[in-house]
Each structure stands twice: as structure tokens, then as C-alpha cells.
Short mmCIF file of C-alpha atoms and ligand atoms in Angstrom, two decimals:
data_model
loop_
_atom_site.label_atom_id
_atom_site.label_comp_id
_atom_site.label_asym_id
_atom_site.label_seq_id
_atom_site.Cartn_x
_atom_site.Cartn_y
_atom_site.Cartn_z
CA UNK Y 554 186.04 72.36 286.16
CA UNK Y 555 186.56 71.33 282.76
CA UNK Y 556 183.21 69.63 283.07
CA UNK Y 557 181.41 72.71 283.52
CA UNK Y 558 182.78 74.56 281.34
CA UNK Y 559 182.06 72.18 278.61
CA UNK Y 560 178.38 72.13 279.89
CA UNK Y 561 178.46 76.18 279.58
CA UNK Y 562 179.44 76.12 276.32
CA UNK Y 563 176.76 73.47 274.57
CA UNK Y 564 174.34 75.20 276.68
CA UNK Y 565 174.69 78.75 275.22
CA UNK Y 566 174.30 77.10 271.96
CA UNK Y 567 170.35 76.42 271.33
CA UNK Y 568 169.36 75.49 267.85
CA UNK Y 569 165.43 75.81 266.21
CA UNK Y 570 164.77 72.59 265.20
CA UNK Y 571 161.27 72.09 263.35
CA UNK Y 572 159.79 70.63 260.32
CA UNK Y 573 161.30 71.96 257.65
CA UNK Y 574 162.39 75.54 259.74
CA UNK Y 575 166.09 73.99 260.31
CA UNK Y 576 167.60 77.54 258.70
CA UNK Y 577 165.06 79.65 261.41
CA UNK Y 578 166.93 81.00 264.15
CA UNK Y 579 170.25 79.44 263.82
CA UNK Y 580 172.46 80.80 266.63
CA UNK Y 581 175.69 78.73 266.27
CA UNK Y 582 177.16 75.59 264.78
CA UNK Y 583 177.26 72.65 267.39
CA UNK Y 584 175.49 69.42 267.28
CA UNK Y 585 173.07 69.68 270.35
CA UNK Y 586 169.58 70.35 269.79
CA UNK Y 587 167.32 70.79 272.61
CA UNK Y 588 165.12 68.15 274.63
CA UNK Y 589 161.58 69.40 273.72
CA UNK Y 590 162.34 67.98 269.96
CA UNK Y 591 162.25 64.75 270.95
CA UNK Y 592 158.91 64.21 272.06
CA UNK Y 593 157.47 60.69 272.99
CA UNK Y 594 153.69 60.92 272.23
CA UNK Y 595 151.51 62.69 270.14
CA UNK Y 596 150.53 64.91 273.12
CA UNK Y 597 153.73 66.48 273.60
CA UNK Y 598 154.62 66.19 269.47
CA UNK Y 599 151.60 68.34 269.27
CA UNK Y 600 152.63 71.09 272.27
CA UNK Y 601 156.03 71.10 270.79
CA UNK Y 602 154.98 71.98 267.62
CA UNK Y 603 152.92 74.71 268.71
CA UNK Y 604 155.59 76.51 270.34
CA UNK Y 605 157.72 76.23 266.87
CA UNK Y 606 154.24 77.73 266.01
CA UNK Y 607 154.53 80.62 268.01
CA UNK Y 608 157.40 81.71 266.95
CA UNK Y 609 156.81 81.07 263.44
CA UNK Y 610 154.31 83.46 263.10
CA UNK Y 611 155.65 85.92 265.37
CA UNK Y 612 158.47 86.35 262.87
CA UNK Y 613 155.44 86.56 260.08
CA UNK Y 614 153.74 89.17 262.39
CA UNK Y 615 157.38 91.04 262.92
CA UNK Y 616 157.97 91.64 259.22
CA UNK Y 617 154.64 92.97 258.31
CA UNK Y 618 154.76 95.51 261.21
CA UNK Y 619 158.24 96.23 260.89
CA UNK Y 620 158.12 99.31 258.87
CA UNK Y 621 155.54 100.54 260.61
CA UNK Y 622 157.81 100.61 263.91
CA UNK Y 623 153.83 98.77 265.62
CA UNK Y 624 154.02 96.71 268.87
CA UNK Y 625 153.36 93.19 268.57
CA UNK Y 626 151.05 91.19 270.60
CA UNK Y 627 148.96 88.25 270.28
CA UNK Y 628 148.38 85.00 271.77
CA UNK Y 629 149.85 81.69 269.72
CA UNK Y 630 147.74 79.48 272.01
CA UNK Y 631 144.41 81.03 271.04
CA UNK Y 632 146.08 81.19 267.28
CA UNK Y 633 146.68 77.54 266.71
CA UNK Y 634 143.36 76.61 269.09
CA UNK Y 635 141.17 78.37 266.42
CA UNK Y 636 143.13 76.70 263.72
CA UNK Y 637 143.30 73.41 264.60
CA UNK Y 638 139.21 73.27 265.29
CA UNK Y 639 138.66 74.65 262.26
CA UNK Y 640 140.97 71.87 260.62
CA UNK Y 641 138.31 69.31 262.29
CA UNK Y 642 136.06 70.34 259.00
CA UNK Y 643 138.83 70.79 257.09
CA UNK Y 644 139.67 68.08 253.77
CA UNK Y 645 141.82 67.26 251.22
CA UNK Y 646 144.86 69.66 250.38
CA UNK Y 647 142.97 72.40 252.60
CA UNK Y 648 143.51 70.15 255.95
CA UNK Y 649 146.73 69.19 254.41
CA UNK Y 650 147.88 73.20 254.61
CA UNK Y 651 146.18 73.87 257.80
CA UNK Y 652 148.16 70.76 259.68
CA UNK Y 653 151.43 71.20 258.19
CA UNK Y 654 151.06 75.42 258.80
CA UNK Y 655 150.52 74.29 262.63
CA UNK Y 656 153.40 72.66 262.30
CA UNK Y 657 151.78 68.76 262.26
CA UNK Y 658 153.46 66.12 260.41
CA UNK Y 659 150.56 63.85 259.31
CA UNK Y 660 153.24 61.09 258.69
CA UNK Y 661 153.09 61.14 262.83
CA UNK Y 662 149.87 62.69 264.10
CA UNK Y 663 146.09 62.51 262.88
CA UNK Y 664 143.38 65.00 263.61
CA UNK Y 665 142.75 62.72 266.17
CA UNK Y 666 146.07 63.06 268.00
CA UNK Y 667 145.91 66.70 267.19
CA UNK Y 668 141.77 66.72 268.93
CA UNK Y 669 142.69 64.42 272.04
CA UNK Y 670 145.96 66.92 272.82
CA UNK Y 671 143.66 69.78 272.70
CA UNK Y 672 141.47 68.04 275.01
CA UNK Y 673 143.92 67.26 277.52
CA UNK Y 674 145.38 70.96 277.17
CA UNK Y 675 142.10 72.86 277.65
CA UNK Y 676 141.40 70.34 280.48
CA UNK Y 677 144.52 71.06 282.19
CA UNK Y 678 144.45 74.88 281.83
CA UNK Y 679 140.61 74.56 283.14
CA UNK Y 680 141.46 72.49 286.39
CA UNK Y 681 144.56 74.97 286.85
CA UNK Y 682 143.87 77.99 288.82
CA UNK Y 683 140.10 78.62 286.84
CA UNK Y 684 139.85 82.01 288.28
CA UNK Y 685 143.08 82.88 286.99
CA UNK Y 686 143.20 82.19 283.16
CA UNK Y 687 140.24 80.58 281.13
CA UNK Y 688 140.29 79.90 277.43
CA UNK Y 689 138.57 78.05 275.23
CA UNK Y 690 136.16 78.19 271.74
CA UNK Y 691 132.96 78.56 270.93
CA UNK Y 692 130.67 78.27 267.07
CA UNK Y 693 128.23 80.55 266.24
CA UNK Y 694 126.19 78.83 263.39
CA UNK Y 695 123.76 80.48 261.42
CA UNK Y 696 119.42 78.90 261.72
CA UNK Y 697 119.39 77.76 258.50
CA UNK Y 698 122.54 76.27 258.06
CA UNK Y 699 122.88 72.48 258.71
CA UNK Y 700 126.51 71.40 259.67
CA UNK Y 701 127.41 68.00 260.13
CA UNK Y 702 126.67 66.92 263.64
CA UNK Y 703 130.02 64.78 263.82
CA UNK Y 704 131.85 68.06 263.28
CA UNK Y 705 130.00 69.75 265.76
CA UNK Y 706 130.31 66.77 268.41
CA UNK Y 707 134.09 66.49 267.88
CA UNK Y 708 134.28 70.59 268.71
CA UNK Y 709 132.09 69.95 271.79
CA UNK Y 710 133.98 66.89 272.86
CA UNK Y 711 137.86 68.00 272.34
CA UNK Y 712 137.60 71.97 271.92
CA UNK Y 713 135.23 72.14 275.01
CA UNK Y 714 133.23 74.78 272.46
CA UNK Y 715 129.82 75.76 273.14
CA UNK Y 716 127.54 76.08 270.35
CA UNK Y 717 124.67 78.92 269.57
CA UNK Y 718 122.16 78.96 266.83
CA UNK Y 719 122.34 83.14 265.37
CA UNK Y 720 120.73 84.78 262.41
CA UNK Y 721 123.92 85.78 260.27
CA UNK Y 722 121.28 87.48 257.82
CA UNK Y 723 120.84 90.22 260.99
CA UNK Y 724 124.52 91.08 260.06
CA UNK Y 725 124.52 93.63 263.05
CA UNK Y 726 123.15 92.02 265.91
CA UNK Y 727 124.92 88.32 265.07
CA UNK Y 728 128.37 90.61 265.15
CA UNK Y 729 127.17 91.55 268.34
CA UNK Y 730 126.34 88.66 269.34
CA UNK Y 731 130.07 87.09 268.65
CA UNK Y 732 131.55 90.47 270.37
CA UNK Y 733 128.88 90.29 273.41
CA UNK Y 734 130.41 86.67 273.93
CA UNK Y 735 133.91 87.84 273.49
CA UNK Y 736 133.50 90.47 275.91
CA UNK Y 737 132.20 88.53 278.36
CA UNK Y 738 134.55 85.62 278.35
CA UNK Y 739 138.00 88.70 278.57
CA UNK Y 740 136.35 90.51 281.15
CA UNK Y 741 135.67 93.34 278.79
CA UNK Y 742 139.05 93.23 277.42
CA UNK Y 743 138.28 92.31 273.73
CA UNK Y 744 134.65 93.52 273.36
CA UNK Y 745 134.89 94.28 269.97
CA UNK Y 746 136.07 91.44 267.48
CA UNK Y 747 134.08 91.44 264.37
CA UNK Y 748 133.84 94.49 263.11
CA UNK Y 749 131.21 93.84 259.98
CA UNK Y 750 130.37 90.49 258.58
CA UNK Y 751 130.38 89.30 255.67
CA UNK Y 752 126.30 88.67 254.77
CA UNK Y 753 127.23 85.30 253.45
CA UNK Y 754 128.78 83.81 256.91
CA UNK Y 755 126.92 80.98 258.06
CA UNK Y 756 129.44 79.56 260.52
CA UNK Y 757 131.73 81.83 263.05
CA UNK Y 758 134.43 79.68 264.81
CA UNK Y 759 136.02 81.98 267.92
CA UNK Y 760 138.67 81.07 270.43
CA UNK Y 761 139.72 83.06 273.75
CA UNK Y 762 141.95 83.24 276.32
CA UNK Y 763 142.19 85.44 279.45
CA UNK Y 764 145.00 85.69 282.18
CA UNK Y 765 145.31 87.66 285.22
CA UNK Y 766 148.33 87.25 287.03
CA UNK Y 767 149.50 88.83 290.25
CA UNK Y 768 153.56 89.42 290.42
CA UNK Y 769 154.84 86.78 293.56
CA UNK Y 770 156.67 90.12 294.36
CA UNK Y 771 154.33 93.37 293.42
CA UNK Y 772 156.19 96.77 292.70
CA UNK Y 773 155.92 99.28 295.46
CA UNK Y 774 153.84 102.06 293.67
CA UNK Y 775 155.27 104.84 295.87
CA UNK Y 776 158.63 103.91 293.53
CA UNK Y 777 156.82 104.69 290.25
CA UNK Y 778 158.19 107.33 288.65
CA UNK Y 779 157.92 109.08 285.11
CA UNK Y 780 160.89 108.32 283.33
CA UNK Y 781 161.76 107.90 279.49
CA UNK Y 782 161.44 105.03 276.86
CA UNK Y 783 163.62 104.78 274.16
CA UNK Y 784 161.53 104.24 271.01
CA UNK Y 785 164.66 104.37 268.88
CA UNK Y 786 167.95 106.24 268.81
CA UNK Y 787 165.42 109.62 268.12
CA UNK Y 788 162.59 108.85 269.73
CA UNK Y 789 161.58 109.34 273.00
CA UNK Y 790 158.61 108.66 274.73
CA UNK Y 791 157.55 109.38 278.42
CA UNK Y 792 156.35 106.52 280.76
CA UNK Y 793 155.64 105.38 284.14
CA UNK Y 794 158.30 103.28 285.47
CA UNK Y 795 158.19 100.92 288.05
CA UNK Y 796 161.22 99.78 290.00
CA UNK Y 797 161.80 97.01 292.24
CA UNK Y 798 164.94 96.08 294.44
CA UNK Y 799 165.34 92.11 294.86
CA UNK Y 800 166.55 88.64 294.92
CA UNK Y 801 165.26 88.18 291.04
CA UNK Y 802 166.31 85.54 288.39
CA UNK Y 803 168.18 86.70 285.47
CA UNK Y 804 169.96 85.43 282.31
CA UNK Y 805 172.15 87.03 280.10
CA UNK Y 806 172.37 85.12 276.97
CA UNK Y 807 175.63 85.70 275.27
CA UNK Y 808 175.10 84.09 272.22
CA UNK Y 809 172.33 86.54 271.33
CA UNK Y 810 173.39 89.33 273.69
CA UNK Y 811 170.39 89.24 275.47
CA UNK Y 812 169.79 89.51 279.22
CA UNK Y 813 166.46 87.78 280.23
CA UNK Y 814 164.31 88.76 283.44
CA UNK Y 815 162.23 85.94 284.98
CA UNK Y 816 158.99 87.97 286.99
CA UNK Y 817 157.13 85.13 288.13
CA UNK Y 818 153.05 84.96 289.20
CA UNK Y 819 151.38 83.78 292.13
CA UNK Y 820 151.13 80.93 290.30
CA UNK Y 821 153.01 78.47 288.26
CA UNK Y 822 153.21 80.91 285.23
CA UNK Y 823 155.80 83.76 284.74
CA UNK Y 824 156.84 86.80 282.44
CA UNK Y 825 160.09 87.01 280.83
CA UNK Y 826 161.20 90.22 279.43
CA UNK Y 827 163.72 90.26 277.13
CA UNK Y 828 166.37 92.95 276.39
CA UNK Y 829 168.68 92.79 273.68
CA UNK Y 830 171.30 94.40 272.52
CA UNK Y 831 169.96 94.31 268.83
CA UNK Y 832 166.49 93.47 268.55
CA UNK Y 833 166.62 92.13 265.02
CA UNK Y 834 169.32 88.97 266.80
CA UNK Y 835 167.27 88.66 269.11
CA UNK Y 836 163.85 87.99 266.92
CA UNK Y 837 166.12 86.10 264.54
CA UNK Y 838 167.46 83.58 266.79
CA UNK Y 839 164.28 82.88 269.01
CA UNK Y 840 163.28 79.70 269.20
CA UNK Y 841 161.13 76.88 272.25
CA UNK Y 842 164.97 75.89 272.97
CA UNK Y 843 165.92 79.24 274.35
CA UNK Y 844 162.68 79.34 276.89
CA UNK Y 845 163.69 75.74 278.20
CA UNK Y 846 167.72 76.89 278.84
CA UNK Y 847 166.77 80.68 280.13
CA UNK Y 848 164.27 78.52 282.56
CA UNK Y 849 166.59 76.31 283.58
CA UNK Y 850 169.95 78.43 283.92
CA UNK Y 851 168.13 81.72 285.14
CA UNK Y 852 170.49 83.33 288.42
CA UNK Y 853 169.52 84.44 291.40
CA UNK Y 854 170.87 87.83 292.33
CA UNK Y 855 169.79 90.85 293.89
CA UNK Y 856 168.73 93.61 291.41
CA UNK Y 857 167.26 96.86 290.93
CA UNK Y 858 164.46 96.93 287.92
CA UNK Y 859 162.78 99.65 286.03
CA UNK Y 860 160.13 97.97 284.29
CA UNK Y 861 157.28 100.78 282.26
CA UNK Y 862 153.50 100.08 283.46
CA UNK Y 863 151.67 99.81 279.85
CA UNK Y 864 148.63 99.21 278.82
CA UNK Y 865 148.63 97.58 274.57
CA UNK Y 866 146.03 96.29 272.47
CA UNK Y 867 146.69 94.89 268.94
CA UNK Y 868 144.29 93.85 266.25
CA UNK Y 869 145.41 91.93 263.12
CA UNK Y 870 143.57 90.38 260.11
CA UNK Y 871 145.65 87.02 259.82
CA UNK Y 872 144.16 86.57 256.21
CA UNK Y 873 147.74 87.18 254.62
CA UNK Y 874 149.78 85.92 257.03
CA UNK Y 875 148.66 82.45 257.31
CA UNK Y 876 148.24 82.38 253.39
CA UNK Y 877 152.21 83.55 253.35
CA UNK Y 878 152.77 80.17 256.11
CA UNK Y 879 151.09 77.71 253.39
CA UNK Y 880 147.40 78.08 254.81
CA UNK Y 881 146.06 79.69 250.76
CA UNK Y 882 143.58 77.07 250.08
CA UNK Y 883 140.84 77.54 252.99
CA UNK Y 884 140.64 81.11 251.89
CA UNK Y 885 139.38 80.86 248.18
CA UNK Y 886 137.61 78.85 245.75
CA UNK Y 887 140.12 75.95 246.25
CA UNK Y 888 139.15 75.56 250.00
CA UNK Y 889 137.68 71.79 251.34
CA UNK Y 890 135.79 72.30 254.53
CA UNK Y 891 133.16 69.40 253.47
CA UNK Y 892 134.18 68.21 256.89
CA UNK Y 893 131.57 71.04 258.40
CA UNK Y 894 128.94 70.54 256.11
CA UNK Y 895 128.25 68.07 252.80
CA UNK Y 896 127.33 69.46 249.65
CA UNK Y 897 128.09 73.11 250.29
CA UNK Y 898 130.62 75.45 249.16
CA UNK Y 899 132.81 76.87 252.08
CA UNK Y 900 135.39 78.94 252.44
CA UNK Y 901 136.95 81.18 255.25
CA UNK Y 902 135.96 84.46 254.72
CA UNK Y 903 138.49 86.01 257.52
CA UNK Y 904 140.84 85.03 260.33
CA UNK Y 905 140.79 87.79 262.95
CA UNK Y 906 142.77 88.86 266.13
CA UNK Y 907 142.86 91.00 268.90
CA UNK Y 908 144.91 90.57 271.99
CA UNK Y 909 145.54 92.94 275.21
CA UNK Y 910 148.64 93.63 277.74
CA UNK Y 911 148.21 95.21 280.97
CA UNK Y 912 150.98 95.42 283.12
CA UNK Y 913 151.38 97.30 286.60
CA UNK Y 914 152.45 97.32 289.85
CA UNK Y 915 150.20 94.58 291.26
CA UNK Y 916 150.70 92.17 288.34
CA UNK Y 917 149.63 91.14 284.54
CA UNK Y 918 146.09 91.06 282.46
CA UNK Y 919 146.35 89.64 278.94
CA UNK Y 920 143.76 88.41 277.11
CA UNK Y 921 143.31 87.75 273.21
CA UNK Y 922 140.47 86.53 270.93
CA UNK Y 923 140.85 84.69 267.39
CA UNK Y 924 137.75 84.83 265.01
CA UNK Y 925 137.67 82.78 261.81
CA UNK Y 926 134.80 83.70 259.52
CA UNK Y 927 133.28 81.19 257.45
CA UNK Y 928 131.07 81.72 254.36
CA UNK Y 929 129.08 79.97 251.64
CA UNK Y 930 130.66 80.62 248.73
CA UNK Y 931 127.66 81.86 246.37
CA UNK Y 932 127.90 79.32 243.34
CA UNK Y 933 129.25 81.85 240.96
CA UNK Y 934 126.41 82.26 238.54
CA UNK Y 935 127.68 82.45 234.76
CA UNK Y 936 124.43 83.84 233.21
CA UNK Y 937 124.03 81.58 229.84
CA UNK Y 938 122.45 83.36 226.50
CA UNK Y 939 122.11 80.71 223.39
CA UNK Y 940 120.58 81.56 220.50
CA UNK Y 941 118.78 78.64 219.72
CA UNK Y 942 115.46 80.20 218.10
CA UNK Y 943 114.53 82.88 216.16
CA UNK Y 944 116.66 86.06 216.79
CA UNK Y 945 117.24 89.78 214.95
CA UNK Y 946 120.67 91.11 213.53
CA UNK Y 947 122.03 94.58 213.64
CA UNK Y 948 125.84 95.25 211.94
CA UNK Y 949 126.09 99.20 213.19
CA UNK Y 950 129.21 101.58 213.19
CA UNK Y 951 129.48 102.49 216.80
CA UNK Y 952 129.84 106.40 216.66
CA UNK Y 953 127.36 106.94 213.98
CA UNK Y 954 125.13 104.34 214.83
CA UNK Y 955 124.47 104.20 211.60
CA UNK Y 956 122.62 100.13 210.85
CA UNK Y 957 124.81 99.00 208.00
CA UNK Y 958 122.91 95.59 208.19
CA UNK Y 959 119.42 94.70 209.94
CA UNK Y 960 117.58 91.57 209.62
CA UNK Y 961 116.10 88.53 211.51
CA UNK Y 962 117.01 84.79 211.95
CA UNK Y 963 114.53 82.59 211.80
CA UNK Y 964 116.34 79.31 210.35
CA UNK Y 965 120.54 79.48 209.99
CA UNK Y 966 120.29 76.39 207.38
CA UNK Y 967 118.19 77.95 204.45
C1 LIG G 291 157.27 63.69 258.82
O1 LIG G 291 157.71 62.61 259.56
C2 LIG G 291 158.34 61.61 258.76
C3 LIG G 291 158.61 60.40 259.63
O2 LIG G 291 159.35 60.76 260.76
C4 LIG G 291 159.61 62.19 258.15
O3 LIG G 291 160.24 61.24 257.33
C5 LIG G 291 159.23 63.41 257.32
O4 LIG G 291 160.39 64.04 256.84
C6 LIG G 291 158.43 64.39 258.15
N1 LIG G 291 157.91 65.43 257.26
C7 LIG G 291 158.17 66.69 257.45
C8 LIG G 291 157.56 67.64 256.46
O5 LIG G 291 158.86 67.10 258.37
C1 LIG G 292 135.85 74.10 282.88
O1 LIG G 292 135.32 73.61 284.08
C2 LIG G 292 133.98 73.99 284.33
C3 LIG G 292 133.59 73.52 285.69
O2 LIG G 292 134.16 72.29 286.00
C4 LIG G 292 133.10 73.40 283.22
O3 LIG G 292 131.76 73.78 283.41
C5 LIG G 292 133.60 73.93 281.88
O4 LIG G 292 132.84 73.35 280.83
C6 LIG G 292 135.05 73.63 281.69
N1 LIG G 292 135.53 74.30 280.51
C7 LIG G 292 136.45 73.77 279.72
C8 LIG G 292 136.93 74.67 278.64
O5 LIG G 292 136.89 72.65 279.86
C1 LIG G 293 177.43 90.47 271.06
O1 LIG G 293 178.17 91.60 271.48
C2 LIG G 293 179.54 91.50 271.25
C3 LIG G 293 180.21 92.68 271.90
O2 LIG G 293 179.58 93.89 271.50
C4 LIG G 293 179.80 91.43 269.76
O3 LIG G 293 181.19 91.30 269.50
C5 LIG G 293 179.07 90.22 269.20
O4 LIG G 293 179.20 90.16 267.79
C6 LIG G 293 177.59 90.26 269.57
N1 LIG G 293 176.95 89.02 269.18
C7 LIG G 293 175.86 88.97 268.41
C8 LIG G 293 175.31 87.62 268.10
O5 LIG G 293 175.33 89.97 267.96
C1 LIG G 294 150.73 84.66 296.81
O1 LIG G 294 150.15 83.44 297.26
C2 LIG G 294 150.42 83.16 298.61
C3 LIG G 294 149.89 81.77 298.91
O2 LIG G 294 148.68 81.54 298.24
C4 LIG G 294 149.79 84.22 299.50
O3 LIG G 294 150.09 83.98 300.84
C5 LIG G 294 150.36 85.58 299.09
O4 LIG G 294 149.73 86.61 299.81
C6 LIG G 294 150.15 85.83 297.61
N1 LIG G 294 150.81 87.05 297.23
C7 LIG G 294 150.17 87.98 296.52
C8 LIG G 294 151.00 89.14 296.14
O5 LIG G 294 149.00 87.91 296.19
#
């Protein structure tokens, strides 16, 4: 007995354990940290940091729409996908921000590590139920534009992206273009992610992903019923609620006063919905650790659940974000992508995102779509004006314009 109650306590204690993120999401003092921070090869180094990732810039995403009371949605895989192909061209203290923003320590991982585990990821999630959830990248690059074929290769290779020649000076139809593609690869879900481009984009890096999910228990809609959601302590809002009566897996985390709901697909992936007491703990705390002990301690007990049917769509331009998580240089005269092409002057002109919930009685569609813009940066043309020849003088009062002085230059020695 005394054994398992010494194995309840360290287990309701997860710490957030992450380069340099040691203060994020500190639940309680204790000295276990959780399993998935000890990784053995690059591969999992790599997966673990991108679920420190996720969080990281959910808590980004939750300030900024905090005072506007938004939803948040988005998708960290296709976030840190986009990123770290982009960080293939990337050099200098530019790929230096973009790895350690993903999280990478380059003291343990190269771009290499950081290409092969993206490799092996999009492999797996390919061979995995296809029909079910795709995702992947793709690099719209403009006719005239002459990128380095090693960059391009190393995209192909790892990032599985597929490559198409556009005309970016048709600003229009090459936004189309990206959104057609888009569209297409969500199932109509995102068909609109560039809004207008920028005339000087010569590259456009994009990333996807799309899910469809059935529940491995579906709500009976006969049980649906209009009920009301609780916005905030004022606010109400009407929605259709589903409800469901079962053997389901539950966890109520005590330490963050949380009680967890495990819905699982037809498949090896699942939803968890989490309800806390005070939201704010809850987003505080979150952290990879608490997904590995709800997963592992969840209950089974029989239930009743009321569960809204929703459909959400979010769009965010990551610009300020990412430059807030240490990613400032790539945006700006200061960025290095002389990995994509030599001899020109890059930068990223945008970093959009648009992602999509749908959730019913049958099951789950989610899809999301990252777009990073990227642009020559115009040498900035300082006009020069030297008066090296023969030139006139005029010394005038400005209101008057009355010429005090006149005259002409034709030699400054004599
Ligand atoms: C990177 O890893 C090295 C070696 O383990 C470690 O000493 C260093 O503190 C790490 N850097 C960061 C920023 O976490
Ligand atoms: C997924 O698999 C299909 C068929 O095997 C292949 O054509 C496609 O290129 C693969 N995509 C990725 C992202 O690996
Ligand atoms: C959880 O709820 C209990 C009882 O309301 C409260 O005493 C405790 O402070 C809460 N814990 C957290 C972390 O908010
Ligand atoms: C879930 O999958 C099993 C086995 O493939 C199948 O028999 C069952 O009908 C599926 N359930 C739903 C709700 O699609």
C-alpha cells in the first residue's frame, strides 16, 4: 500500500523540462521529471522537442488572443514542419534562431539529424492509415529564380515536398495557385491561405496536414440536443450537444484541477478534452509530461458526456510570434537564407496559418496549413548626387523666395 501511494504522489507531480523553459509550467516541487526528456537518439531528441514546441507557442498564441476572449487552434506539427524546411536554407545567426526557436540544441543535433527525423516522421505518418491523415510540404518557386539545387534536393529527399515552377510576378493567379494546392491537399478545408503576395516573393514554402477521424464509439445523434455553453460567468452561448453513456477513460488531474477525457479514433490516434477548473492553471502548467501520465493513468468508468458539435477555423500571421520566440533575424535585413540561393538577398516576407476543427457525432476533421513567404529583398537603392563638375548656387529666404545669392561653380579652387 505504501508503495502505491508513493507512486500516486510522484505521478501527480509532472514537471516541463526543456532547453532553457525550466520556469514554464512548473506544477510542484519534486525531483522527477518525466521519461520523454531523456531521449536516446536524435530522432526522438528531435520529436521531444517538438512537443516542448507545441506548447511553447501555444502559450505565445494564448496571450496574444487573450484579450480578445478568440479560440485557439492550430497545428504544431505543420508549425515546426514548415520551420524546420525552411531552416534547410537557413545560415549563420538566422539558422541559429530558427533551431534553437524549435527547440534544437545544435550542441546535440545538426540539420541533418533534424532532416533524417523529419524523414522518418512523414514516412511513418504516410504508411499509417494514408486515407486517414496526410501531411506534408510543398515549394512554389518563382521561373526566374534559381535556388540552389542542394536545397531543393534535401526538401525533396527529407520533407517529401513537391516542387512547382509559378510566375510570382502574376501576383493573383500564383496566390491561387498556392491556395488551389492547399485546397486540394485539406479536402477543401483551407482553400484560402495567401491572401495577397507580396510582388517581390520568389520562393513560397507551404506545409499541410489533414485528419479525419471516426470516434471508436460515435454519439447517437437522436441524443443531440441544444443546450448552453458557458463563454464566461456572463456569457452564454447556445449549442448542439452531444451526449454519450459509456465505459470511457478519464483523468482527473489534481494537481491542476483538471479532469481529462480520452475519446479515442478508429485508429491509433485520440482526442483529449480538457476541463479545468481555472483555465489560466491549466494553460500554465501544460507541458509533453502531462500527455504521457493522463495516457498512461487514464480510468475506465462508465460515464455520461455532453460534448458541443463545433465547427472552428483560425487564421494567424505568425510574423510576431515567432520573432517574440527568438526567430527576428529571418524576417528583416539581418536574415541568412544563402542556403536557398547564393548571392541574393532573402528574407521571409510572412509566416502564415490557418487550421480547422470539426467535430460531430460520427467523429473529427482537422486540418491546418502553414505558409512562409519568401522575398528578394530589393537592394535598397541610396540614390547618390556629387557635385563633382560645374554646378549653380541659389541662397533664398524660403517664404519670400526672395534670391539673396545666385551664382555658378565652375572651379571651387580659384
Ligand atoms: C545544449 O546541450 C549541451 C550539451 O548537453 C548543454 O551543455 C547545453 O546547456 C545545451 N544548450 C541549451 C541551450 O540547452
Ligand atoms: C506517401 O506515399 C505515397 C504512395 O506510396 C507516395 O506517392 C507519396 O510520395 C508519399 N508521401 C510522403 C509525404 O511521403
Ligand atoms: C484545486 O482546487 C482546490 C479546491 O478548490 C484548491 O484548494 C486548490 O488550490 C486548487 N489547485 C490549483 C492548482 O489551482
Ligand atoms: C472501427 O474499426 C473496426 C475494425 O476496422 C470496424 O469493425 C468498426 O466498424 C469501425 N467502427 C467505426 C465506427 O467505424
Amino acid at each position: 500500500m505504501m508503495h502505491a501511494a508513493l507512486g500516486i504522489w510522484i505521478l501527480s507531480a509532472v514537471i516541463c523540462v526543456g532547453r532553457g523553459h525550466h520556469h514554464e509550467g512548473h506544477v510542484q516541487a519534486t525531483d522527477q521529471t518525466d521519461q520523454d526528456t531523456a531521449p536516446e537518439n536524435s530522432v526522438s531528441l528531435v520529436s521531444s522537442q517538438n512537443k516542448l514546441f507545441a506548447f511553447r507557442l501555444y502559450k505565445k498564441l494564448a496571450a496574444h488572443a487573450d484579450s480578445e476572449g478568440k479560440n485557439i487552434f492550430f497545428s504544431p506539427a505543420s508549425v515546426s514542419l514548415a520551420l524546420a524546411a525552411l531552416s534547410v536554407g537557413a545560415r549563420g545567426e538566422t539558422h541559429q534562431q530558427l533551431f534553437s526557436g524549435l527547440g534544437y540544441n545544435n550542441s546535440l543535433l545538426t540539420q541533418a539529424d533534424v532532416d533524417q527525423a523529419f524523414q522518418m516522421y512523414l514516412e511513418k505518418s504516410n504508411k499509417t492509415l494514408n486515407e486517414d491523415v496526410s501531411e506534408g510540404t510543398a515549394v512554389f518557386v518563382d521561373n526566374r529564380f534559381k535556388a540552389r539545387p542542394e536545397f531543393l534536393e534535401t526538401l525533396r529527399q527529407s520533407y517529401s515536398t513537391e516542387g512547382f515552377n509559378v510566375d510570382f510576378t502574376k501576383t493573383t493567379d500564383s496566390a491561387n495557385t498556392i491556395n488551389k494546392y492547399v485546397e486540394d491537399k485539406t479536402n477543401g478545408k483551407i482553400d484560402k491561405l495567401v491572401d495577397s503576395l507580396d510582388p517581390s516573393t520568389v520562393m513560397y514554402l507551404i506545409s499541410y496536414i489533414y485528419y479525419k477521424g471516426k470516434w471508436e464509439t460515435p454519439f447517437d445523434p437522436m441524443l443531440t440536443k441544444e443546450d448552453v455553453f458557458m463563454v464566461d460567468q456572463n456569457t452564454k452561448v447556445p449549442v448542439q450537444m452531444m451526449n454519450l453513456e459509456k465505459t470511457l477513460e478519464t483523468y482527473y488531474d489534481q494537481a491542476i484541477n483538471t479532469s481529462v477525457l480520452h475519446l479515442p479514433f478508429n485508429n491509433s490516434y485520440s482526442m483529449l478534452l480538457l476541463l479545468p477548473d481555472d483555465m489560466a492553471t491549466l494553460e500554465n502548467a501544460l507541458c509533453p509530461g502531462h500527455l504521457t501520465k493522463w495516457l498512461k493513468w487514464m480510468k475506465s468508468k462508465t460515464h455520461s458526456i455532453f460534448v458541443p458539435r463545433f465547427s472552428i477555423k483560425s487564421s494567424y500571421t505568425l510574423n510576431n510570434v515567432l520573432t517574440e520566440m527568438g526567430m527576428a533575424d529571418m524576417f528583416g535585413d539581418r536574415a541568412d537564407l544563402s542556403g536557398i540561393a547564393e548571392g541574393q538577398k532573402l528574407a521571409v516576407s510572412e509566416v502564415v496559418h490557418q487550421a480547422t476543427l470539426d467535430v460531430d457525432e460520427a467523429g473529427a476533421t482537422a486540418a491546418a496549413a502553414t505558409g512562409i513567404g519568401i522575398t528578394l529583398l530589393s537592394f535598397r537603392h541610396i540614390p547618390v548626387l556629387m557635385f563633382n563638375r560645374p554646378f549653380m548656387v541659389v541662397i533664398t529666404e524660403r517664404n519670400t523666395e526672395n534670391i539673396l545669392f545666385l551664382g555658378k561653380i565652375i572651379n571651387p579652387n580659384i
